[in-house]
Each structure stands twice: as structure tokens, then as C-alpha cells.
Coordinates of C-alpha atoms in Angstrom, one line a residue:
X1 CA -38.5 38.7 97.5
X2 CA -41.5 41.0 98.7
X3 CA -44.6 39.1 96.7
X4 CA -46.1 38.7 100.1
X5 CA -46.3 42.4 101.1
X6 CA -49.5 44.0 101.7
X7 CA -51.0 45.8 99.2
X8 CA -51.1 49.2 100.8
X9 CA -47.2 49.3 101.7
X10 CA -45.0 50.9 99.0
X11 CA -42.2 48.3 97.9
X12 CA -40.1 51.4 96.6
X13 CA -40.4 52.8 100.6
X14 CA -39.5 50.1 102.7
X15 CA -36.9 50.5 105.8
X16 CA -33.4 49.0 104.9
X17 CA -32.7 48.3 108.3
X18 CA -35.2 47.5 111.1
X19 CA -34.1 48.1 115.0
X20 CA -36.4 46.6 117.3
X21 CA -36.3 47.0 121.6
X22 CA -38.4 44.0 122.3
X23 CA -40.5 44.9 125.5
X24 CA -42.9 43.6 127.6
X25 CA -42.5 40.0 128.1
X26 CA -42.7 39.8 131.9
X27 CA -45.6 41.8 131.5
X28 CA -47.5 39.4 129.2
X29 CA -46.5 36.6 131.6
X30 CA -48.1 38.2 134.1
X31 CA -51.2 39.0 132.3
X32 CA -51.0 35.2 131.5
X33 CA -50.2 34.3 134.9
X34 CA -47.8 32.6 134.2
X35 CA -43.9 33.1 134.7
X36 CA -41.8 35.6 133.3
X37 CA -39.5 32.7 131.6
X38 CA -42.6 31.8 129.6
X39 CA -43.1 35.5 128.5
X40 CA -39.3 35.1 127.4
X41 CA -39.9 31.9 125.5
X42 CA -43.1 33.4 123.8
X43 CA -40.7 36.8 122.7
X44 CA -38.6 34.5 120.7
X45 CA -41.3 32.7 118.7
X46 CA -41.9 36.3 117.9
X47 CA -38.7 37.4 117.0
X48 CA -38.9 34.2 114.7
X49 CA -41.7 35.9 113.2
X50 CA -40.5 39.0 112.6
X51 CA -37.4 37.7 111.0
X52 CA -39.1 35.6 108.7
X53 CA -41.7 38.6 107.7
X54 CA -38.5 41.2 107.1
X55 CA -37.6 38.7 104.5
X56 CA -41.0 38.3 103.3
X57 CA -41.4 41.4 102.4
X58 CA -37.8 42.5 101.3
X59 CA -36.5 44.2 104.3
X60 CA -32.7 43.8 104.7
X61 CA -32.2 44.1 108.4
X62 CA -33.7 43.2 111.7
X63 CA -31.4 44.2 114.7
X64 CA -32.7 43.1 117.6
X65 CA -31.6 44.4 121.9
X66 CA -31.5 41.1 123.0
X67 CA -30.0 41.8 126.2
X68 CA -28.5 44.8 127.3
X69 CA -25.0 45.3 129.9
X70 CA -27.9 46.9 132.3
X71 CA -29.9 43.5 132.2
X72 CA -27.3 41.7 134.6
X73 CA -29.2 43.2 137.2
X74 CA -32.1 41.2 136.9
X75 CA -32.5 38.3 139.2
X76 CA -30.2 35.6 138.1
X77 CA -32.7 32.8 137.8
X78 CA -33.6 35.3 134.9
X79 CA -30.6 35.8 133.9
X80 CA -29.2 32.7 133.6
X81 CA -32.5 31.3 132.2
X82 CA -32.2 33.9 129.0
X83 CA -28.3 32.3 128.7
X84 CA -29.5 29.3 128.1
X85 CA -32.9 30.4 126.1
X86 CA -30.2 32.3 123.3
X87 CA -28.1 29.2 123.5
X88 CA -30.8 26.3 122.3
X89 CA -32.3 28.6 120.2
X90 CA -29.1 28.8 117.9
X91 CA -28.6 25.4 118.2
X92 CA -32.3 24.6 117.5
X93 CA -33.1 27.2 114.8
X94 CA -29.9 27.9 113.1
X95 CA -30.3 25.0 110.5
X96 CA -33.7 26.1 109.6
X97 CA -32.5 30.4 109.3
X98 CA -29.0 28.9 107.1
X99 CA -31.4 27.3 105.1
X100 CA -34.0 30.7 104.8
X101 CA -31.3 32.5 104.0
X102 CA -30.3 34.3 107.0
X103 CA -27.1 35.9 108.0
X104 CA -26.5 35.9 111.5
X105 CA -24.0 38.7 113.5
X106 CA -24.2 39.5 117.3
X107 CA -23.1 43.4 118.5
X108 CA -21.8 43.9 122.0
X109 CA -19.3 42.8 124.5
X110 CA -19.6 38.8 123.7
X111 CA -16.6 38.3 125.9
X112 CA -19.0 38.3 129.0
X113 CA -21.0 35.5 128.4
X114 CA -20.9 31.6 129.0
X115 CA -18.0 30.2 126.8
X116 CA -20.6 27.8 125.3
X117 CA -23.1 30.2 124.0
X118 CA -20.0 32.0 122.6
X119 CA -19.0 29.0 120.9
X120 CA -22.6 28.8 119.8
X121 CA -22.5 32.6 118.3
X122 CA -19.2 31.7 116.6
X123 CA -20.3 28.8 115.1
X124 CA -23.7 30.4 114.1
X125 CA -22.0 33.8 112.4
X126 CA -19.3 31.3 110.3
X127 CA -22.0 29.1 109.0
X128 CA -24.1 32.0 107.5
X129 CA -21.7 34.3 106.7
X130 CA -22.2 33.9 102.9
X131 CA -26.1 33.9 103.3
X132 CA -27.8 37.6 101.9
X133 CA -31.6 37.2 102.2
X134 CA -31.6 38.9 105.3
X135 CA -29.1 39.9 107.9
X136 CA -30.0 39.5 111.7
X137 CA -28.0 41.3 114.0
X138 CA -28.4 40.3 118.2
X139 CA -27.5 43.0 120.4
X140 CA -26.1 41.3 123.5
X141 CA -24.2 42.3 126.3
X142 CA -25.0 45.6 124.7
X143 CA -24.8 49.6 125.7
X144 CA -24.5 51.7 123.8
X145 CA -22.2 54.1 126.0
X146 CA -19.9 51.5 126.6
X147 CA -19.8 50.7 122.7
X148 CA -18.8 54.6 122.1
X149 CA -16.4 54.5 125.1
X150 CA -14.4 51.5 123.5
X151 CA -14.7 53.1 120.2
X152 CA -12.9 56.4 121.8
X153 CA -10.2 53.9 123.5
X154 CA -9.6 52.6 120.2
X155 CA -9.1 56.1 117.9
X156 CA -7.1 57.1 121.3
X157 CA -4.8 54.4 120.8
X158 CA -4.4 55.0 116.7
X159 CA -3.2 58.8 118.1
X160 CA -0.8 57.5 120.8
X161 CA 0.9 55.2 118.1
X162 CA 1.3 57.8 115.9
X163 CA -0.8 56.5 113.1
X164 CA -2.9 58.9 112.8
X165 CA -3.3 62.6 113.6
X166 CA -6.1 64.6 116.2
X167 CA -7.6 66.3 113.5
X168 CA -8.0 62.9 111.7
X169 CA -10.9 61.8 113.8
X170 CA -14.2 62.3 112.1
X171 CA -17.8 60.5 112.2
X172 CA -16.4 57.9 109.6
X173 CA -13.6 56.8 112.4
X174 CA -15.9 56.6 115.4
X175 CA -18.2 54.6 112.6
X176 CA -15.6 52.1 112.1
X177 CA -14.7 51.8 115.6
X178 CA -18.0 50.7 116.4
X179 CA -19.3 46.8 117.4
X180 CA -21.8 48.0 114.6
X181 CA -18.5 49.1 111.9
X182 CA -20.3 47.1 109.0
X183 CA -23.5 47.5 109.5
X184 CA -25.6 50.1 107.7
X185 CA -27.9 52.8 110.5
X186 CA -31.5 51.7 111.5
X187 CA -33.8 53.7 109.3
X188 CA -36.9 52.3 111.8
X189 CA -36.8 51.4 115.2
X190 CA -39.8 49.9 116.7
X191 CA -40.4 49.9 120.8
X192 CA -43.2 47.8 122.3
X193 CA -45.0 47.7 125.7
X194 CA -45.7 51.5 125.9
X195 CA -42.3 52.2 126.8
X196 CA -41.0 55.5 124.8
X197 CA -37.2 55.8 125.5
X198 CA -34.0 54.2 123.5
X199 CA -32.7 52.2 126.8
X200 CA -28.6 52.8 126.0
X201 CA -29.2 51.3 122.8
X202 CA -27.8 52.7 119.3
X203 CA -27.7 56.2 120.5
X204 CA -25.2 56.9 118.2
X205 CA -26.1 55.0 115.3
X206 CA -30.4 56.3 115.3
X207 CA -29.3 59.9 115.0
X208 CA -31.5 60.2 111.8
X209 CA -33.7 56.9 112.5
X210 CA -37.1 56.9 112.8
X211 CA -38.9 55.9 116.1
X212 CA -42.4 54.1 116.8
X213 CA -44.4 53.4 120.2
X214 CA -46.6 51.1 120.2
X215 CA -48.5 49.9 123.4
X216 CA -48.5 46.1 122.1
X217 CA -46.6 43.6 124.3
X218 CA -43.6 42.1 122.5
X219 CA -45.0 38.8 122.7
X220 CA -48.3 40.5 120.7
X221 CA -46.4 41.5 118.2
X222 CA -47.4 40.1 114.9
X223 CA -47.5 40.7 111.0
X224 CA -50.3 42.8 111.9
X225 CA -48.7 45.3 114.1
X226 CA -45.3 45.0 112.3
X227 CA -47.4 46.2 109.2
X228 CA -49.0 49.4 111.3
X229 CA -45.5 50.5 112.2
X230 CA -44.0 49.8 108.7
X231 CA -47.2 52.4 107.3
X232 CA -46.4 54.8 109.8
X233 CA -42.7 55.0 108.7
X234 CA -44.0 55.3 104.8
X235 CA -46.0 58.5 105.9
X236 CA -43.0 60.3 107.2
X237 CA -41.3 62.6 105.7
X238 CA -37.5 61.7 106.4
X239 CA -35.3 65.3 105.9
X240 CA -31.6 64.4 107.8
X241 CA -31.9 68.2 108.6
X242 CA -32.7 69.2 105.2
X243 CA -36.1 71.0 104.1
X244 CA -38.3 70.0 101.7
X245 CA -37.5 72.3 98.7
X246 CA -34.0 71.5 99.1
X247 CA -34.8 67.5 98.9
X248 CA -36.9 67.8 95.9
X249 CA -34.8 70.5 94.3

């Protein structure tokens, strides 16, 4: 599975599961002068990418924050463009990730969107449901506040129907009340464009996960810089609030 990975990464370190919060494509449009549509188009070759190298070199999982509940305030040429960008892209692509492999999920509140590009992710997440090269999750329609709230509603409701107890709520229920229930937590997550915050997105979930910045564009984002951030990740120490004579104890 990883023959292709570059010498210097350690194949017995990799990241399971890969988070990305792909930034700066209106910013490389501009840069391009061009418009922020194309910035959007050029983002999803790279996603492409990116996919294609986590199963190059044997990483499990790419999730990637598609579009988040905050992004309906973007100007809805925007907005409905990005509709419609998610929607050919399944029906263009998902022939070619089925046959790579590729399992396909979406997290968030899908109800929101266009019937047809829910028919789309439907169709998509049943065709490649038995695939295990490489699972790709799509965050959209996504926060992660509202994902917790809806979680808490849902344990809430369990203790109003009497089927479970108070005191039975622990991490394990709030995991399995989440849009992520199956999914395992990020051990990376990347940010491009400069930005260094987490933008409502897997707050719960990246307790414990590791977090690069890097100043690259999203649209710039190639094997190249994907390989910087994966050695940055393998010269951490990762602890999950232990010390070190404890974990090698």
C-alpha cells in the first residue's frame, strides 16, 4: 500500500486519520486574478490529490471541512456555485474513487442541502460502502457546536425515556451520538493559508490531535507540502497527558 512513500517518513509512524481545513482558495484566485470560483475549482483538484496520496502512502483517513453551517453567509453566487461544484464532482469522480478503492461518508447536517446533491451523497456513500483502501469523510453543513448540541438532545432524550440513567452518560455516549459515531479521532490535522484556529470544526473529536500551520494556499498544496506536515507529525512526541517515563515504562 505505501511503496510510494518517501524514504525519510517512517511507515511504522504514519497518522491513521488525517483532518484537513482547506483554506485559502479565494486568496489564490486573487493572487491569480482570477475569480474566487476558480480558486474553488482548483481546491478540489487538490483534494483529489491529497486523497489519492493518503492511499499512496497507506494513510487510512482524510476528512476533509468542506463547508461549514457558518459558510451560508458567504454571498450566494458562492454559495450556490460550491452546491453545484460538490454535486458534479460526485457524479464525475465517483466511478474513478469506487474503482481506487475509496470509501466515501459525509458528517454534518445533510438535511440542509439541495435534494439532488443529497441524492448524489446517498448514492455515492451506498456505492462504496464495501470499499477499504481509504475512507474519505466530507464535512458539510458542518459545526461542530451544533454536532455536540444534537448529540446532548439525543442522550437527553435516552434519559427522558427512561432508557438509560444520568450517571450513564460518559465520553463513549456523547462518542456515539456524534455525526462522527464510527469514525476513529484525527491524529493530524493540517490548516492552510496561514490561518491558526480550528473554525467550529471537530472540537470535540481533536482533543488529543495534532495541529500544523502552514502558510501554503490550499490550492498549493501538494505531495510536497503534505510530506512536510506528515514529518512534522513523526517528530512529535504524542503523550494523551501522560509523561514520558510512564509511556515507555
Amino acid at each position: 500500500m505505501n511503496s510510494k512513500l518517501p524514504a525519510d517518513l517512517n511507515s511504522q509512524n504514519l497518522p491513521r486519520h488525517v483532518a484537513v481545513i482547506m483554506d485559502g482558495n479565494g486568496r489564490w484566485a486573487t493572487q491569480q486574478k482570477l475569480p474566487r470560483i476558480a480558486g474553488h475549482r482548483q481546491g478540489a483538484k487538490t483534494l483529489k490529490e491529497l486523497l489519492r496520496c493518503c492511499k499512496d502512502w497507506g494513510i487510512e483517513i482524510l476528512t476533509a471541512y468542506a463547508f461549514s453551517t457558518e459558510n451560508w453567509r458567504r454571498p450566494t453566487e458562492e454559495v450556490d456555485f460550491l452546491m453545484l461544484l460538490f454535486e458534479k464532482m460526485l457524479r464525475r469522480e465517483l466511478e474513478e474513487m469506487h474503482r481506487e478503492g475509496v470509501r466515501i461518508n459525509f458528517v454534518g447536517d445533510l438535511t440542509a442541502l439541495p435534494k439532488s446533491l443529497q441524492n448524489e451523497m446517498q448514492r455515492s456513500m451506498l456505492e462504496t460502502s464495501n470499499n477499504h483502501d481509504v475512507q474519505f469523510n466530507v464535512a458539510v453543513n458542518y459545526g461542530s457546536r451544533k454536532e455536540i448540541i444534537h448529540a446532548c438532545r439525543k442522550v437527553a432524550e435516552l434519559v427522558e425515556k427512561g432508557e438509560i440513567n444520568p450517571e450513564d452518560i460518559n465520553e463513549d455516549l456523547i462518542n456515539k451520538n456524534l455525526y462522527t459515531a464510527d469514525i476513529p479521532t484525527p491524529d493530524l490535522l493540517i490548516r492552510t493559508s496561514g490561518e491558526k484556529r480550528l473554525s467550529n470544526f471537530l472540537l470535540w473529536q481533536m482533543a488529543y490531535s495534532e495541529m500544523y500551520f502552514t502558510d501554503v494556499l490550499w490550492p498549493d498544496f501538494d505531495r510536497n507540502a503534505f510530506h512536510q506536515a506528515i514529518l512534522s507529525y513523526q517528530n512529535r512526541e504524542r503523550r494523551f497527558g501522560k509523561v514520558k517515563a510512564v509511556l515507555s515504562a
